[in-house]
PDB file of N, CA and C in Angstrom:
ATOM      1  N   UNK A   1      33.656  22.057  52.082  1.00 75.00           N
ATOM      2  CA  UNK A   1      34.833  22.860  52.205  1.00 75.00           C
ATOM      3  C   UNK A   1      35.572  22.772  50.855  1.00 75.00           C
ATOM      4  N   UNK A   2      36.064  23.901  50.364  1.00 88.00           N
ATOM      5  CA  UNK A   2      36.759  23.852  49.083  1.00 88.00           C
ATOM      6  C   UNK A   2      38.225  23.458  49.258  1.00 88.00           C
ATOM      7  N   UNK A   3      38.893  23.240  48.146  1.00 89.00           N
ATOM      8  CA  UNK A   3      40.269  22.750  48.141  1.00 89.00           C
ATOM      9  C   UNK A   3      41.196  23.725  48.873  1.00 89.00           C
ATOM     10  N   UNK A   4      41.042  24.986  48.617  1.00 90.00           N
ATOM     11  CA  UNK A   4      41.912  25.998  49.244  1.00 90.00           C
ATOM     12  C   UNK A   4      41.773  25.980  50.775  1.00 90.00           C
ATOM     13  N   UNK A   5      40.533  25.933  51.284  1.00 91.00           N
ATOM     14  CA  UNK A   5      40.336  25.872  52.682  1.00 91.00           C
ATOM     15  C   UNK A   5      40.912  24.602  53.312  1.00 91.00           C
ATOM     16  N   UNK A   6      40.730  23.501  52.623  1.00 93.00           N
ATOM     17  CA  UNK A   6      41.259  22.234  53.133  1.00 93.00           C
ATOM     18  C   UNK A   6      42.806  22.249  53.164  1.00 93.00           C
ATOM     19  N   UNK A   7      43.403  22.901  52.117  1.00 92.00           N
ATOM     20  CA  UNK A   7      44.850  22.997  52.086  1.00 92.00           C
ATOM     21  C   UNK A   7      45.359  23.877  53.238  1.00 92.00           C
ATOM     22  N   UNK A   8      44.698  24.989  53.469  1.00 93.00           N
ATOM     23  CA  UNK A   8      45.104  25.882  54.564  1.00 93.00           C
ATOM     24  C   UNK A   8      44.943  25.183  55.932  1.00 93.00           C
ATOM     25  N   UNK A   9      43.842  24.456  56.088  1.00 95.00           N
ATOM     26  CA  UNK A   9      43.601  23.739  57.336  1.00 95.00           C
ATOM     27  C   UNK A   9      44.700  22.634  57.545  1.00 95.00           C
ATOM     28  N   UNK A  10      45.032  21.921  56.522  1.00 94.00           N
ATOM     29  CA  UNK A  10      46.092  20.927  56.574  1.00 94.00           C
ATOM     30  C   UNK A  10      47.431  21.568  56.892  1.00 94.00           C
ATOM     31  N   UNK A  11      47.747  22.679  56.293  1.00 94.00           N
ATOM     32  CA  UNK A  11      48.987  23.392  56.565  1.00 94.00           C
ATOM     33  C   UNK A  11      49.031  23.766  58.033  1.00 94.00           C
ATOM     34  N   UNK A  12      47.970  24.296  58.535  1.00 94.00           N
ATOM     35  CA  UNK A  12      47.893  24.680  59.937  1.00 94.00           C
ATOM     36  C   UNK A  12      48.113  23.518  60.873  1.00 94.00           C
ATOM     37  N   UNK A  13      47.520  22.381  60.541  1.00 94.00           N
ATOM     38  CA  UNK A  13      47.662  21.181  61.408  1.00 94.00           C
ATOM     39  C   UNK A  13      49.111  20.674  61.405  1.00 94.00           C
ATOM     40  N   UNK A  14      49.765  20.673  60.254  1.00 95.00           N
ATOM     41  CA  UNK A  14      51.147  20.236  60.189  1.00 95.00           C
ATOM     42  C   UNK A  14      52.035  21.206  60.961  1.00 95.00           C
ATOM     43  N   UNK A  15      51.734  22.524  60.781  1.00 94.00           N
ATOM     44  CA  UNK A  15      52.527  23.550  61.515  1.00 94.00           C
ATOM     45  C   UNK A  15      52.371  23.347  63.036  1.00 94.00           C
ATOM     46  N   UNK A  16      51.123  23.153  63.494  1.00 92.00           N
ATOM     47  CA  UNK A  16      50.916  22.963  64.923  1.00 92.00           C
ATOM     48  C   UNK A  16      51.636  21.739  65.437  1.00 92.00           C
ATOM     49  N   UNK A  17      51.616  20.656  64.655  1.00 90.00           N
ATOM     50  CA  UNK A  17      52.319  19.424  65.052  1.00 90.00           C
ATOM     51  C   UNK A  17      53.825  19.703  65.167  1.00 90.00           C
ATOM     52  N   UNK A  18      54.364  20.467  64.234  1.00 88.00           N
ATOM     53  CA  UNK A  18      55.799  20.709  64.266  1.00 88.00           C
ATOM     54  C   UNK A  18      56.223  21.546  65.474  1.00 88.00           C
ATOM     55  N   UNK A  19      55.286  22.319  66.005  1.00 88.00           N
ATOM     56  CA  UNK A  19      55.550  23.149  67.177  1.00 88.00           C
ATOM     57  C   UNK A  19      55.287  22.461  68.486  1.00 88.00           C
ATOM     58  N   UNK A  20      54.702  21.245  68.433  1.00 82.00           N
ATOM     59  CA  UNK A  20      54.376  20.509  69.640  1.00 82.00           C
ATOM     60  C   UNK A  20      55.674  20.010  70.271  1.00 82.00           C
ATOM     61  N   UNK A  21      55.860  20.256  71.538  1.00 76.00           N
ATOM     62  CA  UNK A  21      57.083  19.770  72.166  1.00 76.00           C
ATOM     63  C   UNK A  21      57.114  18.236  72.230  1.00 76.00           C
ATOM     64  N   UNK A  22      58.289  17.685  72.048  1.00 70.00           N
ATOM     65  CA  UNK A  22      58.461  16.242  72.140  1.00 70.00           C
ATOM     66  C   UNK A  22      58.438  15.772  73.558  1.00 70.00           C
ATOM     67  N   UNK A  23      57.868  14.604  73.798  1.00 69.00           N
ATOM     68  CA  UNK A  23      57.875  14.002  75.140  1.00 69.00           C
ATOM     69  C   UNK A  23      59.289  13.531  75.499  1.00 69.00           C
ATOM     70  N   UNK A  24      59.962  12.930  74.507  1.00 66.00           N
ATOM     71  CA  UNK A  24      61.355  12.489  74.692  1.00 66.00           C
ATOM     72  C   UNK A  24      62.193  13.297  73.750  1.00 66.00           C
ATOM     73  N   UNK A  25      63.410  13.551  74.104  1.00 68.00           N
ATOM     74  CA  UNK A  25      64.241  14.390  73.284  1.00 68.00           C
ATOM     75  C   UNK A  25      65.429  13.634  72.670  1.00 68.00           C
ATOM     76  N   UNK A  26      65.202  12.401  72.311  1.00 77.00           N
ATOM     77  CA  UNK A  26      66.260  11.615  71.678  1.00 77.00           C
ATOM     78  C   UNK A  26      66.633  12.204  70.304  1.00 77.00           C
ATOM     79  N   UNK A  27      67.801  11.838  69.839  1.00 81.00           N
ATOM     80  CA  UNK A  27      68.326  12.350  68.594  1.00 81.00           C
ATOM     81  C   UNK A  27      67.399  11.993  67.409  1.00 81.00           C
ATOM     82  N   UNK A  28      66.931  10.757  67.371  1.00 79.00           N
ATOM     83  CA  UNK A  28      66.117  10.325  66.246  1.00 79.00           C
ATOM     84  C   UNK A  28      64.745  11.005  66.313  1.00 79.00           C
ATOM     85  N   UNK A  29      64.181  11.161  67.507  1.00 81.00           N
ATOM     86  CA  UNK A  29      62.893  11.854  67.633  1.00 81.00           C
ATOM     87  C   UNK A  29      63.003  13.307  67.198  1.00 81.00           C
ATOM     88  N   UNK A  30      64.115  13.950  67.582  1.00 85.00           N
ATOM     89  CA  UNK A  30      64.373  15.328  67.190  1.00 85.00           C
ATOM     90  C   UNK A  30      64.469  15.396  65.676  1.00 85.00           C
ATOM     91  N   UNK A  31      65.140  14.451  65.067  1.00 89.00           N
ATOM     92  CA  UNK A  31      65.264  14.399  63.605  1.00 89.00           C
ATOM     93  C   UNK A  31      63.901  14.262  62.950  1.00 89.00           C
ATOM     94  N   UNK A  32      63.045  13.434  63.529  1.00 90.00           N
ATOM     95  CA  UNK A  32      61.698  13.236  62.984  1.00 90.00           C
ATOM     96  C   UNK A  32      60.937  14.540  63.052  1.00 90.00           C
ATOM     97  N   UNK A  33      61.053  15.268  64.120  1.00 88.00           N
ATOM     98  CA  UNK A  33      60.339  16.509  64.263  1.00 88.00           C
ATOM     99  C   UNK A  33      60.874  17.564  63.318  1.00 88.00           C
ATOM    100  N   UNK A  34      62.192  17.542  63.003  1.00 92.00           N
ATOM    101  CA  UNK A  34      62.751  18.445  62.030  1.00 92.00           C
ATOM    102  C   UNK A  34      62.191  18.117  60.654  1.00 92.00           C
ATOM    103  N   UNK A  35      61.919  16.880  60.351  1.00 94.00           N
ATOM    104  CA  UNK A  35      61.349  16.480  59.082  1.00 94.00           C
ATOM    105  C   UNK A  35      59.908  16.972  59.020  1.00 94.00           C
ATOM    106  N   UNK A  36      59.183  16.862  60.132  1.00 93.00           N
ATOM    107  CA  UNK A  36      57.797  17.371  60.149  1.00 93.00           C
ATOM    108  C   UNK A  36      57.811  18.900  59.943  1.00 93.00           C
ATOM    109  N   UNK A  37      58.790  19.575  60.539  1.00 93.00           N
ATOM    110  CA  UNK A  37      58.919  21.020  60.309  1.00 93.00           C
ATOM    111  C   UNK A  37      59.170  21.356  58.829  1.00 93.00           C
ATOM    112  N   UNK A  38      59.995  20.532  58.191  1.00 95.00           N
ATOM    113  CA  UNK A  38      60.269  20.763  56.747  1.00 95.00           C
ATOM    114  C   UNK A  38      58.988  20.573  55.947  1.00 95.00           C
ATOM    115  N   UNK A  39      58.178  19.592  56.317  1.00 95.00           N
ATOM    116  CA  UNK A  39      56.888  19.387  55.628  1.00 95.00           C
ATOM    117  C   UNK A  39      55.996  20.603  55.799  1.00 95.00           C
ATOM    118  N   UNK A  40      55.968  21.155  57.017  1.00 94.00           N
ATOM    119  CA  UNK A  40      55.174  22.357  57.276  1.00 94.00           C
ATOM    120  C   UNK A  40      55.648  23.526  56.392  1.00 94.00           C
ATOM    121  N   UNK A  41      56.964  23.665  56.301  1.00 94.00           N
ATOM    122  CA  UNK A  41      57.525  24.748  55.480  1.00 94.00           C
ATOM    123  C   UNK A  41      57.150  24.561  54.015  1.00 94.00           C
ATOM    124  N   UNK A  42      57.153  23.348  53.508  1.00 93.00           N
ATOM    125  CA  UNK A  42      56.748  23.082  52.145  1.00 93.00           C
ATOM    126  C   UNK A  42      55.338  23.529  51.910  1.00 93.00           C
ATOM    127  N   UNK A  43      54.424  23.153  52.829  1.00 94.00           N
ATOM    128  CA  UNK A  43      53.029  23.497  52.654  1.00 94.00           C
ATOM    129  C   UNK A  43      52.828  24.993  52.787  1.00 94.00           C
ATOM    130  N   UNK A  44      53.562  25.667  53.694  1.00 93.00           N
ATOM    131  CA  UNK A  44      53.369  27.081  53.900  1.00 93.00           C
ATOM    132  C   UNK A  44      53.700  27.932  52.685  1.00 93.00           C
ATOM    133  N   UNK A  45      54.509  27.431  51.779  1.00 91.00           N
ATOM    134  CA  UNK A  45      54.914  28.218  50.623  1.00 91.00           C
ATOM    135  C   UNK A  45      53.697  28.640  49.813  1.00 91.00           C
ATOM    136  N   UNK A  46      52.662  27.833  49.751  1.00 91.00           N
ATOM    137  CA  UNK A  46      51.491  28.183  48.971  1.00 91.00           C
ATOM    138  C   UNK A  46      50.256  28.527  49.823  1.00 91.00           C
ATOM    139  N   UNK A  47      50.431  28.566  51.111  1.00 88.00           N
ATOM    140  CA  UNK A  47      49.294  28.786  52.001  1.00 88.00           C
ATOM    141  C   UNK A  47      48.566  30.107  51.690  1.00 88.00           C
ATOM    142  N   UNK A  48      49.302  31.165  51.523  1.00 88.00           N
ATOM    143  CA  UNK A  48      48.667  32.489  51.319  1.00 88.00           C
ATOM    144  C   UNK A  48      48.096  32.635  49.932  1.00 88.00           C
ATOM    145  N   UNK A  49      48.670  31.982  48.932  1.00 89.00           N
ATOM    146  CA  UNK A  49      48.213  32.216  47.585  1.00 89.00           C
ATOM    147  C   UNK A  49      47.341  31.113  47.008  1.00 89.00           C
ATOM    148  N   UNK A  50      47.085  30.064  47.785  1.00 89.00           N
ATOM    149  CA  UNK A  50      46.311  28.932  47.257  1.00 89.00           C
ATOM    150  C   UNK A  50      44.928  29.366  46.785  1.00 89.00           C
ATOM    151  N   UNK A  51      44.309  30.356  47.432  1.00 85.00           N
ATOM    152  CA  UNK A  51      43.013  30.811  47.025  1.00 85.00           C
ATOM    153  C   UNK A  51      43.011  31.579  45.707  1.00 85.00           C
ATOM    154  N   UNK A  52      44.188  32.062  45.318  1.00 88.00           N
ATOM    155  CA  UNK A  52      44.300  32.832  44.090  1.00 88.00           C
ATOM    156  C   UNK A  52      44.621  31.978  42.875  1.00 88.00           C
ATOM    157  N   UNK A  53      44.907  30.704  43.101  1.00 84.00           N
ATOM    158  CA  UNK A  53      45.251  29.793  41.987  1.00 84.00           C
ATOM    159  C   UNK A  53      43.966  29.411  41.267  1.00 84.00           C
ATOM    160  N   UNK A  54      43.907  29.644  39.970  1.00 87.00           N
ATOM    161  CA  UNK A  54      42.704  29.253  39.206  1.00 87.00           C
ATOM    162  C   UNK A  54      42.417  27.756  39.347  1.00 87.00           C
ATOM    163  N   UNK A  55      41.164  27.445  39.356  1.00 83.00           N
ATOM    164  CA  UNK A  55      40.704  26.025  39.533  1.00 83.00           C
ATOM    165  C   UNK A  55      41.428  25.076  38.587  1.00 83.00           C
ATOM    166  N   UNK A  56      41.636  25.497  37.371  1.00 84.00           N
ATOM    167  CA  UNK A  56      42.249  24.616  36.354  1.00 84.00           C
ATOM    168  C   UNK A  56      43.726  24.348  36.669  1.00 84.00           C
ATOM    169  N   UNK A  57      44.345  25.191  37.452  1.00 87.00           N
ATOM    170  CA  UNK A  57      45.765  25.025  37.763  1.00 87.00           C
ATOM    171  C   UNK A  57      46.038  24.453  39.120  1.00 87.00           C
ATOM    172  N   UNK A  58      45.008  24.257  39.920  1.00 85.00           N
ATOM    173  CA  UNK A  58      45.165  23.746  41.290  1.00 85.00           C
ATOM    174  C   UNK A  58      45.943  22.444  41.310  1.00 85.00           C
ATOM    175  N   UNK A  59      45.521  21.516  40.500  1.00 88.00           N
ATOM    176  CA  UNK A  59      46.161  20.192  40.528  1.00 88.00           C
ATOM    177  C   UNK A  59      47.680  20.315  40.194  1.00 88.00           C
ATOM    178  N   UNK A  60      47.997  21.044  39.164  1.00 90.00           N
ATOM    179  CA  UNK A  60      49.407  21.185  38.744  1.00 90.00           C
ATOM    180  C   UNK A  60      50.257  21.902  39.803  1.00 90.00           C
ATOM    181  N   UNK A  61      49.681  22.869  40.500  1.00 90.00           N
ATOM    182  CA  UNK A  61      50.417  23.626  41.497  1.00 90.00           C
ATOM    183  C   UNK A  61      50.554  22.923  42.834  1.00 90.00           C
ATOM    184  N   UNK A  62      49.437  22.273  43.288  1.00 92.00           N
ATOM    185  CA  UNK A  62      49.408  21.679  44.619  1.00 92.00           C
ATOM    186  C   UNK A  62      50.010  20.274  44.680  1.00 92.00           C
ATOM    187  N   UNK A  63      49.830  19.521  43.641  1.00 94.00           N
ATOM    188  CA  UNK A  63      50.290  18.115  43.656  1.00 94.00           C
ATOM    189  C   UNK A  63      51.719  17.945  44.061  1.00 94.00           C
ATOM    190  N   UNK A  64      52.698  18.663  43.439  1.00 95.00           N
ATOM    191  CA  UNK A  64      54.082  18.473  43.801  1.00 95.00           C
ATOM    192  C   UNK A  64      54.381  18.815  45.281  1.00 95.00           C
ATOM    193  N   UNK A  65      53.746  19.859  45.762  1.00 95.00           N
ATOM    194  CA  UNK A  65      53.921  20.258  47.176  1.00 95.00           C
ATOM    195  C   UNK A  65      53.356  19.256  48.082  1.00 95.00           C
ATOM    196  N   UNK A  66      52.183  18.781  47.787  1.00 95.00           N
ATOM    197  CA  UNK A  66      51.517  17.770  48.656  1.00 95.00           C
ATOM    198  C   UNK A  66      52.273  16.470  48.633  1.00 95.00           C
ATOM    199  N   UNK A  67      52.771  16.043  47.499  1.00 95.00           N
ATOM    200  CA  UNK A  67      53.554  14.788  47.420  1.00 95.00           C
ATOM    201  C   UNK A  67      54.854  14.881  48.214  1.00 95.00           C
ATOM    202  N   UNK A  68      55.516  16.027  48.097  1.00 96.00           N
ATOM    203  CA  UNK A  68      56.754  16.184  48.857  1.00 96.00           C
ATOM    204  C   UNK A  68      56.477  16.206  50.358  1.00 96.00           C
ATOM    205  N   UNK A  69      55.452  16.919  50.788  1.00 96.00           N
ATOM    206  CA  UNK A  69      55.100  16.968  52.189  1.00 96.00           C
ATOM    207  C   UNK A  69      54.704  15.584  52.695  1.00 96.00           C
ATOM    208  N   UNK A  70      53.952  14.841  51.883  1.00 96.00           N
ATOM    209  CA  UNK A  70      53.578  13.483  52.258  1.00 96.00           C
ATOM    210  C   UNK A  70      54.819  12.609  52.458  1.00 96.00           C
ATOM    211  N   UNK A  71      55.754  12.721  51.548  1.00 96.00           N
ATOM    212  CA  UNK A  71      56.978  11.963  51.608  1.00 96.00           C
ATOM    213  C   UNK A  71      57.763  12.269  52.904  1.00 96.00           C
ATOM    214  N   UNK A  72      57.865  13.555  53.213  1.00 96.00           N
ATOM    215  CA  UNK A  72      58.577  14.001  54.428  1.00 96.00           C
ATOM    216  C   UNK A  72      57.872  13.481  55.679  1.00 96.00           C
ATOM    217  N   UNK A  73      56.538  13.573  55.709  1.00 96.00           N
ATOM    218  CA  UNK A  73      55.797  13.085  56.868  1.00 96.00           C
ATOM    219  C   UNK A  73      55.947  11.557  56.977  1.00 96.00           C
ATOM    220  N   UNK A  74      55.989  10.867  55.856  1.00 97.00           N
ATOM    221  CA  UNK A  74      56.152   9.401  55.903  1.00 97.00           C
ATOM    222  C   UNK A  74      57.503   9.038  56.516  1.00 97.00           C
ATOM    223  N   UNK A  75      58.549   9.760  56.145  1.00 96.00           N
ATOM    224  CA  UNK A  75      59.863   9.505  56.720  1.00 96.00           C
ATOM    225  C   UNK A  75      59.819   9.769  58.245  1.00 96.00           C
ATOM    226  N   UNK A  76      59.199  10.876  58.637  1.00 95.00           N
ATOM    227  CA  UNK A  76      59.096  11.208  60.058  1.00 95.00           C
ATOM    228  C   UNK A  76      58.346  10.113  60.807  1.00 95.00           C
ATOM    229  N   UNK A  77      57.255   9.637  60.217  1.00 95.00           N
ATOM    230  CA  UNK A  77      56.435   8.647  60.856  1.00 95.00           C
ATOM    231  C   UNK A  77      57.225   7.338  61.069  1.00 95.00           C
ATOM    232  N   UNK A  78      57.988   6.957  60.043  1.00 95.00           N
ATOM    233  CA  UNK A  78      58.803   5.717  60.176  1.00 95.00           C
ATOM    234  C   UNK A  78      59.850   5.858  61.259  1.00 95.00           C
ATOM    235  N   UNK A  79      60.466   7.024  61.370  1.00 92.00           N
ATOM    236  CA  UNK A  79      61.420   7.274  62.450  1.00 92.00           C
ATOM    237  C   UNK A  79      60.743   7.173  63.806  1.00 92.00           C
ATOM    238  N   UNK A  80      59.573   7.765  63.914  1.00 91.00           N
ATOM    239  CA  UNK A  80      58.843   7.736  65.194  1.00 91.00           C
ATOM    240  C   UNK A  80      58.460   6.305  65.547  1.00 91.00           C
ATOM    241  N   UNK A  81      58.032   5.530  64.578  1.00 93.00           N
ATOM    242  CA  UNK A  81      57.630   4.119  64.863  1.00 93.00           C
ATOM    243  C   UNK A  81      58.868   3.311  65.300  1.00 93.00           C
ATOM    244  N   UNK A  82      59.996   3.553  64.638  1.00 91.00           N
ATOM    245  CA  UNK A  82      61.221   2.856  65.017  1.00 91.00           C
ATOM    246  C   UNK A  82      61.629   3.126  66.474  1.00 91.00           C
ATOM    247  N   UNK A  83      61.299   4.301  66.933  1.00 87.00           N
ATOM    248  CA  UNK A  83      61.670   4.712  68.301  1.00 87.00           C
ATOM    249  C   UNK A  83      60.579   4.370  69.324  1.00 87.00           C
ATOM    250  N   UNK A  84      59.486   3.769  68.867  1.00 87.00           N
ATOM    251  CA  UNK A  84      58.415   3.375  69.736  1.00 87.00           C
ATOM    252  C   UNK A  84      57.471   4.512  70.131  1.00 87.00           C
ATOM    253  N   UNK A  85      57.536   5.610  69.386  1.00 86.00           N
ATOM    254  CA  UNK A  85      56.648   6.769  69.658  1.00 86.00           C
ATOM    255  C   UNK A  85      55.374   6.578  68.850  1.00 86.00           C
ATOM    256  N   UNK A  86      54.620   5.531  69.223  1.00 89.00           N
ATOM    257  CA  UNK A  86      53.443   5.164  68.446  1.00 89.00           C
ATOM    258  C   UNK A  86      52.350   6.247  68.415  1.00 89.00           C
ATOM    259  N   UNK A  87      52.174   6.925  69.531  1.00 89.00           N
ATOM    260  CA  UNK A  87      51.117   7.987  69.602  1.00 89.00           C
ATOM    261  C   UNK A  87      51.439   9.108  68.608  1.00 89.00           C
ATOM    262  N   UNK A  88      52.702   9.541  68.574  1.00 89.00           N
ATOM    263  CA  UNK A  88      53.106  10.609  67.677  1.00 89.00           C
ATOM    264  C   UNK A  88      53.073  10.108  66.229  1.00 89.00           C
ATOM    265  N   UNK A  89      53.477   8.879  65.997  1.00 92.00           N
ATOM    266  CA  UNK A  89      53.449   8.305  64.677  1.00 92.00           C
ATOM    267  C   UNK A  89      52.031   8.262  64.162  1.00 92.00           C
ATOM    268  N   UNK A  90      51.053   7.938  65.012  1.00 95.00           N
ATOM    269  CA  UNK A  90      49.648   7.898  64.614  1.00 95.00           C
ATOM    270  C   UNK A  90      49.144   9.268  64.195  1.00 95.00           C
ATOM    271  N   UNK A  91      49.589  10.295  64.872  1.00 93.00           N
ATOM    272  CA  UNK A  91      49.171  11.674  64.477  1.00 93.00           C
ATOM    273  C   UNK A  91      49.721  12.006  63.139  1.00 93.00           C
ATOM    274  N   UNK A  92      50.967  11.671  62.897  1.00 95.00           N
ATOM    275  CA  UNK A  92      51.583  11.925  61.590  1.00 95.00           C
ATOM    276  C   UNK A  92      50.870  11.128  60.504  1.00 95.00           C
ATOM    277  N   UNK A  93      50.517   9.886  60.810  1.00 97.00           N
ATOM    278  CA  UNK A  93      49.817   9.024  59.868  1.00 97.00           C
ATOM    279  C   UNK A  93      48.499   9.655  59.463  1.00 97.00           C
ATOM    280  N   UNK A  94      47.778  10.222  60.399  1.00 96.00           N
ATOM    281  CA  UNK A  94      46.489  10.864  60.103  1.00 96.00           C
ATOM    282  C   UNK A  94      46.709  12.063  59.163  1.00 96.00           C
ATOM    283  N   UNK A  95      47.785  12.825  59.378  1.00 95.00           N
ATOM    284  CA  UNK A  95      48.069  13.931  58.454  1.00 95.00           C
ATOM    285  C   UNK A  95      48.420  13.421  57.033  1.00 95.00           C
ATOM    286  N   UNK A  96      49.136  12.330  56.993  1.00 96.00           N
ATOM    287  CA  UNK A  96      49.421  11.724  55.682  1.00 96.00           C
ATOM    288  C   UNK A  96      48.145  11.331  54.967  1.00 96.00           C
ATOM    289  N   UNK A  97      47.204  10.765  55.723  1.00 96.00           N
ATOM    290  CA  UNK A  97      45.912  10.401  55.114  1.00 96.00           C
ATOM    291  C   UNK A  97      45.127  11.606  54.615  1.00 96.00           C
ATOM    292  N   UNK A  98      45.206  12.687  55.372  1.00 95.00           N
ATOM    293  CA  UNK A  98      44.536  13.923  54.946  1.00 95.00           C
ATOM    294  C   UNK A  98      45.127  14.440  53.655  1.00 95.00           C
ATOM    295  N   UNK A  99      46.435  14.389  53.537  1.00 96.00           N
ATOM    296  CA  UNK A  99      47.137  14.801  52.283  1.00 96.00           C
ATOM    297  C   UNK A  99      46.646  13.902  51.150  1.00 96.00           C
ATOM    298  N   UNK A 100      46.613  12.625  51.389  1.00 95.00           N
ATOM    299  CA  UNK A 100      46.143  11.647  50.363  1.00 95.00           C
ATOM    300  C   UNK A 100      44.711  11.973  49.906  1.00 95.00           C
ATOM    301  N   UNK A 101      43.840  12.257  50.881  1.00 94.00           N
ATOM    302  CA  UNK A 101      42.462  12.588  50.524  1.00 94.00           C
ATOM    303  C   UNK A 101      42.360  13.866  49.734  1.00 94.00           C
ATOM    304  N   UNK A 102      43.217  14.846  50.070  1.00 93.00           N
ATOM    305  CA  UNK A 102      43.241  16.106  49.342  1.00 93.00           C
ATOM    306  C   UNK A 102      43.778  15.891  47.921  1.00 93.00           C
ATOM    307  N   UNK A 103      44.756  15.063  47.774  1.00 93.00           N
ATOM    308  CA  UNK A 103      45.266  14.712  46.423  1.00 93.00           C
ATOM    309  C   UNK A 103      44.157  14.078  45.612  1.00 93.00           C
ATOM    310  N   UNK A 104      43.418  13.185  46.199  1.00 92.00           N
ATOM    311  CA  UNK A 104      42.315  12.546  45.446  1.00 92.00           C
ATOM    312  C   UNK A 104      41.229  13.534  45.072  1.00 92.00           C
ATOM    313  N   UNK A 105      41.031  14.547  45.871  1.00 90.00           N
ATOM    314  CA  UNK A 105      40.021  15.591  45.566  1.00 90.00           C
ATOM    315  C   UNK A 105      40.434  16.472  44.425  1.00 90.00           C
ATOM    316  N   UNK A 106      41.738  16.551  44.188  1.00 87.00           N
ATOM    317  CA  UNK A 106      42.223  17.374  43.097  1.00 87.00           C
ATOM    318  C   UNK A 106      41.886  16.692  41.756  1.00 87.00           C
TER     319      UNK A 106
END
């Protein structure tokens, strides 16, 4: 799978996660989900055009977006862990790992 397809797939996964209803609706969990939604929005900015980015510019264009999304997801994961939402934190952790692997592929 090429970088563009992996990026689109990752964007879709983060978007789906942000739309998943929370089991508990505490203030901190809601804040965590808002952060996940912001990460999805960051990734969505390049979703349509990622395939048009020349190979030589992929790293320069995608790295800042991926790093920001990773940082947002990391904050959300830490909030989820603090609230004992281990299952949801594990899902966010897996998305963080996918971003990390995509960064390494660049």
